[in-house]
């Protein structure tokens, strides 16, 4: 059979864009019709996209030296010298300073705090109220990340930082700047300044008070890892601006992802009432039933919050299907890898049971946290958080989905369930379920 022509692919891609209301549609068309190596044919923007276990291994491990994380884009403009957008020794230095606070051995110390933050947000819910789980998950994730890494309770500051944080996320989300890099972008400056001022206040307060990172123990018996991430950065002698860059990186990377994961999990449970029911029943019997982890893993497979990894190619890279020349922009697609029908049976279906008895797929085919030395630094933290928050919410509230069938993925800074996950909530045990 003759290979499909460019115009046929173009039409199919456009149809998919309209049908799925997301660029994920055209990406799937390209993957189906062209394969695991293609270029996005946009005017002025022709990045290479690769996916699949072999390509992922190359990008993440065996040939990662040929790639740079630092790019010329709004992410780098915003995060400046943050760990996510630096390379080489500079990156390694920051990463090393941040690892201790996120080490799996420290996670138990965060448990009580994570439950309390979930309780704080849900205390405001009224029986029968309709809530958007995309918004509520963000509140919980924000409170958790700020407490865990900087020992700051942001509850009373929510009205000050909420819009600036949403604006920062919008600033780095895909938009017209992709094609027209110098497009004027009004409406951000004031908000980004407020966020910067807030972070600088936290740094300067800490410099004045010294290490106060034990303070959370005043309220709970829990042991928090000491010192916290902020204290590690200060103790290492970094200047305020560099600390601000790491804090903003962790604040965004550490809460927008968890927000998306929690919200997608609720969206999927809303679409699959039988699994929702089973999970609630299992949680009544067991603190951490196997289904809880399976549901979270499957949500991360279908809707990986970070759906692509973004790289600058510094040295030509050879793939089975072709060469990516030095100087190109390249993405490795987590989404396409985790939906590849040649790897995953019923790839587009929500089926937590596929994770029942270990996974029988090749390595680098399930990569929601990336891989190799620059894999997600918060992977263990993010998964523990999702487990605890989800279990807390499902044990304490009954959720009735209201827009389950209308939800579709939206490419913001993360892949988000759009236009939100509307649920009617009822406190369990209130007798009106
Ligand atoms: C469900 C939650 C999360 C998901 C799905 C996720 C996903 C990812 C992925 C896929 C990468 C690698 C991207 C690439 O290869 O281009 C990454 C890197 C990163 N993540 Fe996460 N993440 C999550 C939670 C967190 C949390 C909680 C934190 C911080 C507390 C965090 C901080 C970071 C940082 C700093 C990096 C860059 C690491 C480096 O370059 O050395 N993430 N994350």
PDB file of N, CA, C and O in Angstrom, residues 164-239:
ATOM      1  N   UNK A 164      -1.809  35.011  40.756  1.00  0.00           N
ATOM      2  CA  UNK A 164      -0.427  35.003  40.241  1.00  0.00           C
ATOM      3  C   UNK A 164       0.071  33.604  39.863  1.00  0.00           C
ATOM      4  O   UNK A 164       0.743  33.434  38.846  1.00  0.00           O
ATOM      5  N   UNK A 165      -0.299  32.594  40.644  1.00  0.00           N
ATOM      6  CA  UNK A 165       0.155  31.239  40.309  1.00  0.00           C
ATOM      7  C   UNK A 165      -0.514  30.754  39.012  1.00  0.00           C
ATOM      8  O   UNK A 165       0.142  30.211  38.125  1.00  0.00           O
ATOM      9  N   UNK A 166      -1.815  30.994  38.891  1.00  0.00           N
ATOM     10  CA  UNK A 166      -2.498  30.595  37.645  1.00  0.00           C
ATOM     11  C   UNK A 166      -1.913  31.328  36.442  1.00  0.00           C
ATOM     12  O   UNK A 166      -1.759  30.760  35.356  1.00  0.00           O
ATOM     13  N   UNK A 167      -1.549  32.586  36.656  1.00  0.00           N
ATOM     14  CA  UNK A 167      -0.964  33.369  35.562  1.00  0.00           C
ATOM     15  C   UNK A 167       0.414  32.823  35.187  1.00  0.00           C
ATOM     16  O   UNK A 167       0.777  32.772  34.006  1.00  0.00           O
ATOM     17  N   UNK A 168       1.188  32.431  36.184  1.00  0.00           N
ATOM     18  CA  UNK A 168       2.524  31.870  35.910  1.00  0.00           C
ATOM     19  C   UNK A 168       2.378  30.590  35.084  1.00  0.00           C
ATOM     20  O   UNK A 168       3.122  30.347  34.131  1.00  0.00           O
ATOM     21  N   UNK A 169       1.367  29.791  35.433  1.00  0.00           N
ATOM     22  CA  UNK A 169       1.141  28.537  34.702  1.00  0.00           C
ATOM     23  C   UNK A 169       0.686  28.830  33.264  1.00  0.00           C
ATOM     24  O   UNK A 169       1.155  28.210  32.315  1.00  0.00           O
ATOM     25  N   UNK A 170      -0.198  29.802  33.139  1.00  0.00           N
ATOM     26  CA  UNK A 170      -0.671  30.192  31.799  1.00  0.00           C
ATOM     27  C   UNK A 170       0.502  30.730  30.961  1.00  0.00           C
ATOM     28  O   UNK A 170       0.600  30.456  29.763  1.00  0.00           O
ATOM     29  N   UNK A 171       1.394  31.445  31.618  1.00  0.00           N
ATOM     30  CA  UNK A 171       2.540  32.048  30.922  1.00  0.00           C
ATOM     31  C   UNK A 171       3.411  30.980  30.237  1.00  0.00           C
ATOM     32  O   UNK A 171       3.939  31.185  29.159  1.00  0.00           O
ATOM     33  N   UNK A 172       3.536  29.827  30.892  1.00  0.00           N
ATOM     34  CA  UNK A 172       4.407  28.787  30.317  1.00  0.00           C
ATOM     35  C   UNK A 172       3.631  27.741  29.505  1.00  0.00           C
ATOM     36  O   UNK A 172       4.199  26.790  28.983  1.00  0.00           O
ATOM     37  N   UNK A 173       2.306  27.901  29.426  1.00  0.00           N
ATOM     38  CA  UNK A 173       1.507  26.937  28.661  1.00  0.00           C
ATOM     39  C   UNK A 173       1.655  27.188  27.165  1.00  0.00           C
ATOM     40  O   UNK A 173       1.920  28.320  26.758  1.00  0.00           O
ATOM     41  N   UNK A 174       1.470  26.151  26.342  1.00  0.00           N
ATOM     42  CA  UNK A 174       1.583  26.352  24.897  1.00  0.00           C
ATOM     43  C   UNK A 174       0.606  27.425  24.414  1.00  0.00           C
ATOM     44  O   UNK A 174      -0.510  27.520  24.918  1.00  0.00           O
ATOM     45  N   UNK A 175       1.034  28.212  23.471  1.00  0.00           N
ATOM     46  CA  UNK A 175       0.185  29.276  22.932  1.00  0.00           C
ATOM     47  C   UNK A 175       0.807  29.812  21.654  1.00  0.00           C
ATOM     48  O   UNK A 175       1.735  29.191  21.102  1.00  0.00           O
ATOM     49  N   UNK A 176       0.335  30.972  21.218  1.00  0.00           N
ATOM     50  CA  UNK A 176       0.816  31.523  19.942  1.00  0.00           C
ATOM     51  C   UNK A 176       2.316  31.784  19.962  1.00  0.00           C
ATOM     52  O   UNK A 176       2.962  31.826  18.908  1.00  0.00           O
ATOM     53  N   UNK A 177       2.890  31.956  21.150  1.00  0.00           N
ATOM     54  CA  UNK A 177       4.334  32.223  21.224  1.00  0.00           C
ATOM     55  C   UNK A 177       5.153  31.074  20.627  1.00  0.00           C
ATOM     56  O   UNK A 177       6.311  31.261  20.249  1.00  0.00           O
ATOM     57  N   UNK A 178       4.553  29.895  20.541  1.00  0.00           N
ATOM     58  CA  UNK A 178       5.290  28.757  19.978  1.00  0.00           C
ATOM     59  C   UNK A 178       5.682  29.060  18.540  1.00  0.00           C
ATOM     60  O   UNK A 178       6.795  28.772  18.102  1.00  0.00           O
ATOM     61  N   UNK A 179       4.757  29.654  17.793  1.00  0.00           N
ATOM     62  CA  UNK A 179       5.026  29.968  16.396  1.00  0.00           C
ATOM     63  C   UNK A 179       5.672  31.344  16.276  1.00  0.00           C
ATOM     64  O   UNK A 179       6.590  31.556  15.499  1.00  0.00           O
ATOM     65  N   UNK A 180       5.199  32.266  17.087  1.00  0.00           N
ATOM     66  CA  UNK A 180       5.692  33.628  17.015  1.00  0.00           C
ATOM     67  C   UNK A 180       6.308  33.980  18.371  1.00  0.00           C
ATOM     68  O   UNK A 180       5.648  34.455  19.268  1.00  0.00           O
ATOM     69  N   UNK A 181       7.605  33.664  18.462  1.00  0.00           N
ATOM     70  CA  UNK A 181       8.287  33.747  19.762  1.00  0.00           C
ATOM     71  C   UNK A 181       8.215  35.140  20.392  1.00  0.00           C
ATOM     72  O   UNK A 181       8.175  35.296  21.599  1.00  0.00           O
ATOM     73  N   UNK A 182       8.204  36.191  19.557  1.00  0.00           N
ATOM     74  CA  UNK A 182       8.272  37.549  20.098  1.00  0.00           C
ATOM     75  C   UNK A 182       6.893  38.202  20.242  1.00  0.00           C
ATOM     76  O   UNK A 182       6.780  39.406  20.421  1.00  0.00           O
ATOM     77  N   UNK A 183       5.847  37.396  20.145  1.00  0.00           N
ATOM     78  CA  UNK A 183       4.494  37.965  20.235  1.00  0.00           C
ATOM     79  C   UNK A 183       4.343  38.717  21.576  1.00  0.00           C
ATOM     80  O   UNK A 183       4.804  38.227  22.608  1.00  0.00           O
ATOM     81  N   UNK A 184       3.736  39.912  21.545  1.00  0.00           N
ATOM     82  CA  UNK A 184       3.558  40.636  22.808  1.00  0.00           C
ATOM     83  C   UNK A 184       2.675  39.831  23.765  1.00  0.00           C
ATOM     84  O   UNK A 184       1.699  39.218  23.330  1.00  0.00           O
ATOM     85  N   UNK A 185       3.037  39.803  25.018  1.00  0.00           N
ATOM     86  CA  UNK A 185       2.260  39.012  25.982  1.00  0.00           C
ATOM     87  C   UNK A 185       1.884  39.880  27.184  1.00  0.00           C
ATOM     88  O   UNK A 185       2.467  39.753  28.271  1.00  0.00           O
ATOM     89  N   UNK A 186       0.903  40.747  26.980  1.00  0.00           N
ATOM     90  CA  UNK A 186       0.517  41.623  28.085  1.00  0.00           C
ATOM     91  C   UNK A 186      -0.248  40.839  29.157  1.00  0.00           C
ATOM     92  O   UNK A 186      -0.732  39.737  28.908  1.00  0.00           O
ATOM     93  N   UNK A 187      -0.348  41.425  30.344  1.00  0.00           N
ATOM     94  CA  UNK A 187      -1.217  40.850  31.377  1.00  0.00           C
ATOM     95  C   UNK A 187      -0.519  39.919  32.356  1.00  0.00           C
ATOM     96  O   UNK A 187      -1.188  39.310  33.191  1.00  0.00           O
ATOM     97  N   UNK A 188       0.785  39.765  32.241  1.00  0.00           N
ATOM     98  CA  UNK A 188       1.474  38.840  33.152  1.00  0.00           C
ATOM     99  C   UNK A 188       2.371  39.529  34.178  1.00  0.00           C
ATOM    100  O   UNK A 188       2.546  39.039  35.293  1.00  0.00           O
ATOM    101  N   UNK A 189       2.960  40.650  33.752  1.00  0.00           N
ATOM    102  CA  UNK A 189       4.035  41.269  34.529  1.00  0.00           C
ATOM    103  C   UNK A 189       3.676  41.481  36.004  1.00  0.00           C
ATOM    104  O   UNK A 189       4.406  41.073  36.901  1.00  0.00           O
ATOM    105  N   UNK A 190       2.502  42.098  36.196  1.00  0.00           N
ATOM    106  CA  UNK A 190       2.090  42.451  37.569  1.00  0.00           C
ATOM    107  C   UNK A 190       1.971  41.173  38.428  1.00  0.00           C
ATOM    108  O   UNK A 190       2.480  41.105  39.541  1.00  0.00           O
ATOM    109  N   UNK A 191       1.351  40.150  37.867  1.00  0.00           N
ATOM    110  CA  UNK A 191       1.121  38.921  38.633  1.00  0.00           C
ATOM    111  C   UNK A 191       2.427  38.195  38.938  1.00  0.00           C
ATOM    112  O   UNK A 191       2.630  37.682  40.036  1.00  0.00           O
ATOM    113  N   UNK A 192       3.315  38.171  37.939  1.00  0.00           N
ATOM    114  CA  UNK A 192       4.591  37.479  38.161  1.00  0.00           C
ATOM    115  C   UNK A 192       5.412  38.242  39.206  1.00  0.00           C
ATOM    116  O   UNK A 192       6.131  37.631  39.997  1.00  0.00           O
ATOM    117  N   UNK A 193       5.243  39.569  39.229  1.00  0.00           N
ATOM    118  CA  UNK A 193       5.967  40.350  40.234  1.00  0.00           C
ATOM    119  C   UNK A 193       5.429  40.017  41.639  1.00  0.00           C
ATOM    120  O   UNK A 193       6.200  39.835  42.586  1.00  0.00           O
ATOM    121  N   UNK A 194       4.127  39.888  41.763  1.00  0.00           N
ATOM    122  CA  UNK A 194       3.540  39.563  43.081  1.00  0.00           C
ATOM    123  C   UNK A 194       4.070  38.215  43.579  1.00  0.00           C
ATOM    124  O   UNK A 194       4.430  38.049  44.737  1.00  0.00           O
ATOM    125  N   UNK A 195       4.162  37.270  42.659  1.00  0.00           N
ATOM    126  CA  UNK A 195       4.649  35.939  43.040  1.00  0.00           C
ATOM    127  C   UNK A 195       6.120  36.013  43.476  1.00  0.00           C
ATOM    128  O   UNK A 195       6.511  35.424  44.490  1.00  0.00           O
ATOM    129  N   UNK A 196       6.909  36.764  42.727  1.00  0.00           N
ATOM    130  CA  UNK A 196       8.318  36.945  43.084  1.00  0.00           C
ATOM    131  C   UNK A 196       8.453  37.592  44.464  1.00  0.00           C
ATOM    132  O   UNK A 196       9.253  37.157  45.288  1.00  0.00           O
ATOM    133  N   UNK A 197       7.640  38.611  44.698  1.00  0.00           N
ATOM    134  CA  UNK A 197       7.729  39.308  45.994  1.00  0.00           C
ATOM    135  C   UNK A 197       7.391  38.343  47.125  1.00  0.00           C
ATOM    136  O   UNK A 197       8.018  38.352  48.172  1.00  0.00           O
ATOM    137  N   UNK A 198       6.400  37.515  46.874  1.00  0.00           N
ATOM    138  CA  UNK A 198       5.979  36.550  47.903  1.00  0.00           C
ATOM    139  C   UNK A 198       7.127  35.572  48.228  1.00  0.00           C
ATOM    140  O   UNK A 198       7.438  35.325  49.390  1.00  0.00           O
ATOM    141  N   UNK A 199       7.769  35.075  47.188  1.00  0.00           N
ATOM    142  CA  UNK A 199       8.869  34.120  47.412  1.00  0.00           C
ATOM    143  C   UNK A 199      10.047  34.817  48.092  1.00  0.00           C
ATOM    144  O   UNK A 199      10.668  34.259  49.008  1.00  0.00           O
ATOM    145  N   UNK A 200      10.336  36.034  47.671  1.00  0.00           N
ATOM    146  CA  UNK A 200      11.448  36.753  48.304  1.00  0.00           C
ATOM    147  C   UNK A 200      11.158  37.052  49.781  1.00  0.00           C
ATOM    148  O   UNK A 200      12.063  37.021  50.606  1.00  0.00           O
ATOM    149  N   UNK A 201       9.885  37.283  50.103  1.00  0.00           N
ATOM    150  CA  UNK A 201       9.523  37.493  51.522  1.00  0.00           C
ATOM    151  C   UNK A 201       9.812  36.229  52.329  1.00  0.00           C
ATOM    152  O   UNK A 201      10.315  36.295  53.446  1.00  0.00           O
ATOM    153  N   UNK A 202       9.458  35.094  51.740  1.00  0.00           N
ATOM    154  CA  UNK A 202       9.693  33.823  52.457  1.00  0.00           C
ATOM    155  C   UNK A 202      11.200  33.638  52.694  1.00  0.00           C
ATOM    156  O   UNK A 202      11.633  33.272  53.786  1.00  0.00           O
ATOM    157  N   UNK A 203      11.990  33.945  51.675  1.00  0.00           N
ATOM    158  CA  UNK A 203      13.443  33.770  51.817  1.00  0.00           C
ATOM    159  C   UNK A 203      13.971  34.727  52.896  1.00  0.00           C
ATOM    160  O   UNK A 203      14.722  34.321  53.791  1.00  0.00           O
ATOM    161  N   UNK A 204      13.541  35.967  52.832  1.00  0.00           N
ATOM    162  CA  UNK A 204      14.107  36.927  53.778  1.00  0.00           C
ATOM    163  C   UNK A 204      13.639  36.637  55.205  1.00  0.00           C
ATOM    164  O   UNK A 204      14.411  36.744  56.152  1.00  0.00           O
ATOM    165  N   UNK A 205      12.392  36.188  55.368  1.00  0.00           N
ATOM    166  CA  UNK A 205      11.949  35.784  56.716  1.00  0.00           C
ATOM    167  C   UNK A 205      12.798  34.660  57.260  1.00  0.00           C
ATOM    168  O   UNK A 205      13.210  34.670  58.420  1.00  0.00           O
ATOM    169  N   UNK A 206      13.084  33.689  56.397  1.00  0.00           N
ATOM    170  CA  UNK A 206      13.875  32.552  56.860  1.00  0.00           C
ATOM    171  C   UNK A 206      15.305  32.981  57.203  1.00  0.00           C
ATOM    172  O   UNK A 206      15.878  32.496  58.176  1.00  0.00           O
ATOM    173  N   UNK A 207      15.841  33.870  56.414  1.00  0.00           N
ATOM    174  CA  UNK A 207      17.202  34.330  56.727  1.00  0.00           C
ATOM    175  C   UNK A 207      17.215  35.006  58.104  1.00  0.00           C
ATOM    176  O   UNK A 207      18.181  34.881  58.846  1.00  0.00           O
ATOM    177  N   UNK A 208      16.098  35.687  58.427  1.00  0.00           N
ATOM    178  CA  UNK A 208      16.058  36.361  59.728  1.00  0.00           C
ATOM    179  C   UNK A 208      15.832  35.393  60.886  1.00  0.00           C
ATOM    180  O   UNK A 208      16.458  35.504  61.931  1.00  0.00           O
ATOM    181  N   UNK A 209      14.929  34.433  60.674  1.00  0.00           N
ATOM    182  CA  UNK A 209      14.586  33.552  61.805  1.00  0.00           C
ATOM    183  C   UNK A 209      15.535  32.377  61.950  1.00  0.00           C
ATOM    184  O   UNK A 209      15.591  31.759  63.004  1.00  0.00           O
ATOM    185  N   UNK A 210      16.280  32.065  60.894  1.00  0.00           N
ATOM    186  CA  UNK A 210      17.125  30.874  60.943  1.00  0.00           C
ATOM    187  C   UNK A 210      16.286  29.631  60.725  1.00  0.00           C
ATOM    188  O   UNK A 210      15.106  29.720  60.353  1.00  0.00           O
ATOM    189  N   UNK A 211      16.851  28.469  60.990  1.00  0.00           N
ATOM    190  CA  UNK A 211      16.171  27.200  60.712  1.00  0.00           C
ATOM    191  C   UNK A 211      15.003  26.991  61.683  1.00  0.00           C
ATOM    192  O   UNK A 211      15.195  26.687  62.843  1.00  0.00           O
ATOM    193  N   UNK A 212      13.782  27.160  61.153  1.00  0.00           N
ATOM    194  CA  UNK A 212      12.597  26.954  62.000  1.00  0.00           C
ATOM    195  C   UNK A 212      11.812  25.749  61.507  1.00  0.00           C
ATOM    196  O   UNK A 212      10.621  25.617  61.733  1.00  0.00           O
ATOM    197  N   UNK A 213      12.497  24.872  60.777  1.00  0.00           N
ATOM    198  CA  UNK A 213      11.726  23.866  60.050  1.00  0.00           C
ATOM    199  C   UNK A 213      11.136  22.773  60.927  1.00  0.00           C
ATOM    200  O   UNK A 213      10.481  21.881  60.433  1.00  0.00           O
ATOM    201  N   UNK A 214      11.346  22.889  62.227  1.00  0.00           N
ATOM    202  CA  UNK A 214      10.700  21.908  63.082  1.00  0.00           C
ATOM    203  C   UNK A 214       9.283  22.338  63.465  1.00  0.00           C
ATOM    204  O   UNK A 214       8.584  21.637  64.141  1.00  0.00           O
ATOM    205  N   UNK A 215       8.905  23.571  63.018  1.00  0.00           N
ATOM    206  CA  UNK A 215       7.695  24.138  63.614  1.00  0.00           C
ATOM    207  C   UNK A 215       6.432  23.324  63.388  1.00  0.00           C
ATOM    208  O   UNK A 215       5.532  23.365  64.194  1.00  0.00           O
ATOM    209  N   UNK A 216       6.392  22.545  62.306  1.00  0.00           N
ATOM    210  CA  UNK A 216       5.157  21.798  62.065  1.00  0.00           C
ATOM    211  C   UNK A 216       4.883  20.787  63.161  1.00  0.00           C
ATOM    212  O   UNK A 216       3.749  20.458  63.461  1.00  0.00           O
ATOM    213  N   UNK A 217       5.952  20.360  63.823  1.00  0.00           N
ATOM    214  CA  UNK A 217       5.777  19.386  64.889  1.00  0.00           C
ATOM    215  C   UNK A 217       5.034  19.934  66.099  1.00  0.00           C
ATOM    216  O   UNK A 217       4.588  19.193  66.952  1.00  0.00           O
ATOM    217  N   UNK A 218       4.899  21.260  66.167  1.00  0.00           N
ATOM    218  CA  UNK A 218       4.112  21.836  67.260  1.00  0.00           C
ATOM    219  C   UNK A 218       2.664  21.358  67.195  1.00  0.00           C
ATOM    220  O   UNK A 218       1.985  21.257  68.192  1.00  0.00           O
ATOM    221  N   UNK A 219       2.199  21.097  65.964  1.00  0.00           N
ATOM    222  CA  UNK A 219       0.786  20.766  65.813  1.00  0.00           C
ATOM    223  C   UNK A 219       0.534  19.264  65.705  1.00  0.00           C
ATOM    224  O   UNK A 219      -0.577  18.818  65.843  1.00  0.00           O
ATOM    225  N   UNK A 220       1.563  18.533  65.370  1.00  0.00           N
ATOM    226  CA  UNK A 220       1.348  17.100  65.161  1.00  0.00           C
ATOM    227  C   UNK A 220       2.504  16.337  65.806  1.00  0.00           C
ATOM    228  O   UNK A 220       3.502  16.914  66.173  1.00  0.00           O
ATOM    229  N   UNK A 221       2.315  15.054  65.890  1.00  0.00           N
ATOM    230  CA  UNK A 221       3.407  14.228  66.408  1.00  0.00           C
ATOM    231  C   UNK A 221       4.337  13.807  65.288  1.00  0.00           C
ATOM    232  O   UNK A 221       5.282  13.071  65.489  1.00  0.00           O
ATOM    233  N   UNK A 222       4.011  14.263  64.078  1.00  0.00           N
ATOM    234  CA  UNK A 222       4.766  13.749  62.941  1.00  0.00           C
ATOM    235  C   UNK A 222       6.177  14.323  62.923  1.00  0.00           C
ATOM    236  O   UNK A 222       6.424  15.425  63.391  1.00  0.00           O
ATOM    237  N   UNK A 223       7.051  13.543  62.377  1.00  0.00           N
ATOM    238  CA  UNK A 223       8.438  13.988  62.259  1.00  0.00           C
ATOM    239  C   UNK A 223       8.647  14.524  60.870  1.00  0.00           C
ATOM    240  O   UNK A 223       8.455  13.817  59.894  1.00  0.00           O
ATOM    241  N   UNK A 224       9.025  15.763  60.761  1.00  0.00           N
ATOM    242  CA  UNK A 224       9.330  16.293  59.440  1.00  0.00           C
ATOM    243  C   UNK A 224      10.823  16.189  59.207  1.00  0.00           C
ATOM    244  O   UNK A 224      11.603  16.370  60.125  1.00  0.00           O
ATOM    245  N   UNK A 225      11.201  15.918  57.949  1.00  0.00           N
ATOM    246  CA  UNK A 225      12.628  15.871  57.676  1.00  0.00           C
ATOM    247  C   UNK A 225      13.229  17.248  57.921  1.00  0.00           C
ATOM    248  O   UNK A 225      12.635  18.249  57.565  1.00  0.00           O
ATOM    249  N   UNK A 226      14.334  17.296  58.553  1.00  0.00           N
ATOM    250  CA  UNK A 226      14.978  18.564  58.838  1.00  0.00           C
ATOM    251  C   UNK A 226      16.337  18.605  58.203  1.00  0.00           C
ATOM    252  O   UNK A 226      17.025  17.617  58.216  1.00  0.00           O
ATOM    253  N   UNK A 227      16.806  19.705  57.718  1.00  0.00           N
ATOM    254  CA  UNK A 227      16.017  20.900  57.479  1.00  0.00           C
ATOM    255  C   UNK A 227      15.171  20.749  56.219  1.00  0.00           C
ATOM    256  O   UNK A 227      15.333  19.784  55.494  1.00  0.00           O
ATOM    257  N   UNK A 228      14.293  21.708  55.971  1.00  0.00           N
ATOM    258  CA  UNK A 228      13.463  21.605  54.764  1.00  0.00           C
ATOM    259  C   UNK A 228      14.264  22.035  53.528  1.00  0.00           C
ATOM    260  O   UNK A 228      15.424  22.452  53.629  1.00  0.00           O
ATOM    261  N   UNK A 229      13.621  21.967  52.380  1.00  0.00           N
ATOM    262  CA  UNK A 229      14.330  22.242  51.128  1.00  0.00           C
ATOM    263  C   UNK A 229      14.865  23.676  51.084  1.00  0.00           C
ATOM    264  O   UNK A 229      16.002  23.929  50.688  1.00  0.00           O
ATOM    265  N   UNK A 230      14.064  24.612  51.561  1.00  0.00           N
ATOM    266  CA  UNK A 230      14.508  26.010  51.562  1.00  0.00           C
ATOM    267  C   UNK A 230      15.776  26.169  52.390  1.00  0.00           C
ATOM    268  O   UNK A 230      16.733  26.842  51.992  1.00  0.00           O
ATOM    269  N   UNK A 231      15.796  25.516  53.544  1.00  0.00           N
ATOM    270  CA  UNK A 231      16.969  25.638  54.415  1.00  0.00           C
ATOM    271  C   UNK A 231      18.213  25.047  53.746  1.00  0.00           C
ATOM    272  O   UNK A 231      19.311  25.586  53.863  1.00  0.00           O
ATOM    273  N   UNK A 232      18.040  23.949  53.031  1.00  0.00           N
ATOM    274  CA  UNK A 232      19.176  23.364  52.298  1.00  0.00           C
ATOM    275  C   UNK A 232      19.752  24.371  51.306  1.00  0.00           C
ATOM    276  O   UNK A 232      20.969  24.487  51.162  1.00  0.00           O
ATOM    277  N   UNK A 233      18.873  25.096  50.629  1.00  0.00           N
ATOM    278  CA  UNK A 233      19.329  26.058  49.615  1.00  0.00           C
ATOM    279  C   UNK A 233      20.066  27.219  50.282  1.00  0.00           C
ATOM    280  O   UNK A 233      21.107  27.686  49.805  1.00  0.00           O
ATOM    281  N   UNK A 234      19.532  27.671  51.416  1.00  0.00           N
ATOM    282  CA  UNK A 234      20.167  28.785  52.134  1.00  0.00           C
ATOM    283  C   UNK A 234      21.525  28.335  52.695  1.00  0.00           C
ATOM    284  O   UNK A 234      22.540  29.016  52.522  1.00  0.00           O
ATOM    285  N   UNK A 235      21.522  27.170  53.305  1.00  0.00           N
ATOM    286  CA  UNK A 235      22.765  26.674  53.920  1.00  0.00           C
ATOM    287  C   UNK A 235      23.866  26.465  52.888  1.00  0.00           C
ATOM    288  O   UNK A 235      25.051  26.518  53.212  1.00  0.00           O
ATOM    289  N   UNK A 236      23.459  26.214  51.631  1.00  0.00           N
ATOM    290  CA  UNK A 236      24.477  25.984  50.593  1.00  0.00           C
ATOM    291  C   UNK A 236      25.080  27.307  50.108  1.00  0.00           C
ATOM    292  O   UNK A 236      25.983  27.308  49.271  1.00  0.00           O
ATOM    293  N   UNK A 237      24.550  28.420  50.600  1.00  0.00           N
ATOM    294  CA  UNK A 237      25.117  29.715  50.250  1.00  0.00           C
ATOM    295  C   UNK A 237      24.611  30.290  48.935  1.00  0.00           C
ATOM    296  O   UNK A 237      25.218  31.215  48.388  1.00  0.00           O
ATOM    297  N   UNK A 238      23.498  29.786  48.412  1.00  0.00           N
ATOM    298  CA  UNK A 238      22.956  30.345  47.162  1.00  0.00           C
ATOM    299  C   UNK A 238      22.411  31.751  47.418  1.00  0.00           C
ATOM    300  O   UNK A 238      21.939  32.058  48.514  1.00  0.00           O
ATOM    301  N   UNK A 239      22.477  32.605  46.378  1.00  0.00           N
ATOM    302  CA  UNK A 239      21.930  33.951  46.575  1.00  0.00           C
ATOM    303  C   UNK A 239      20.399  33.914  46.430  1.00  0.00           C
ATOM    304  O   UNK A 239      19.822  32.917  45.966  1.00  0.00           O
TER     305      UNK A 239
END
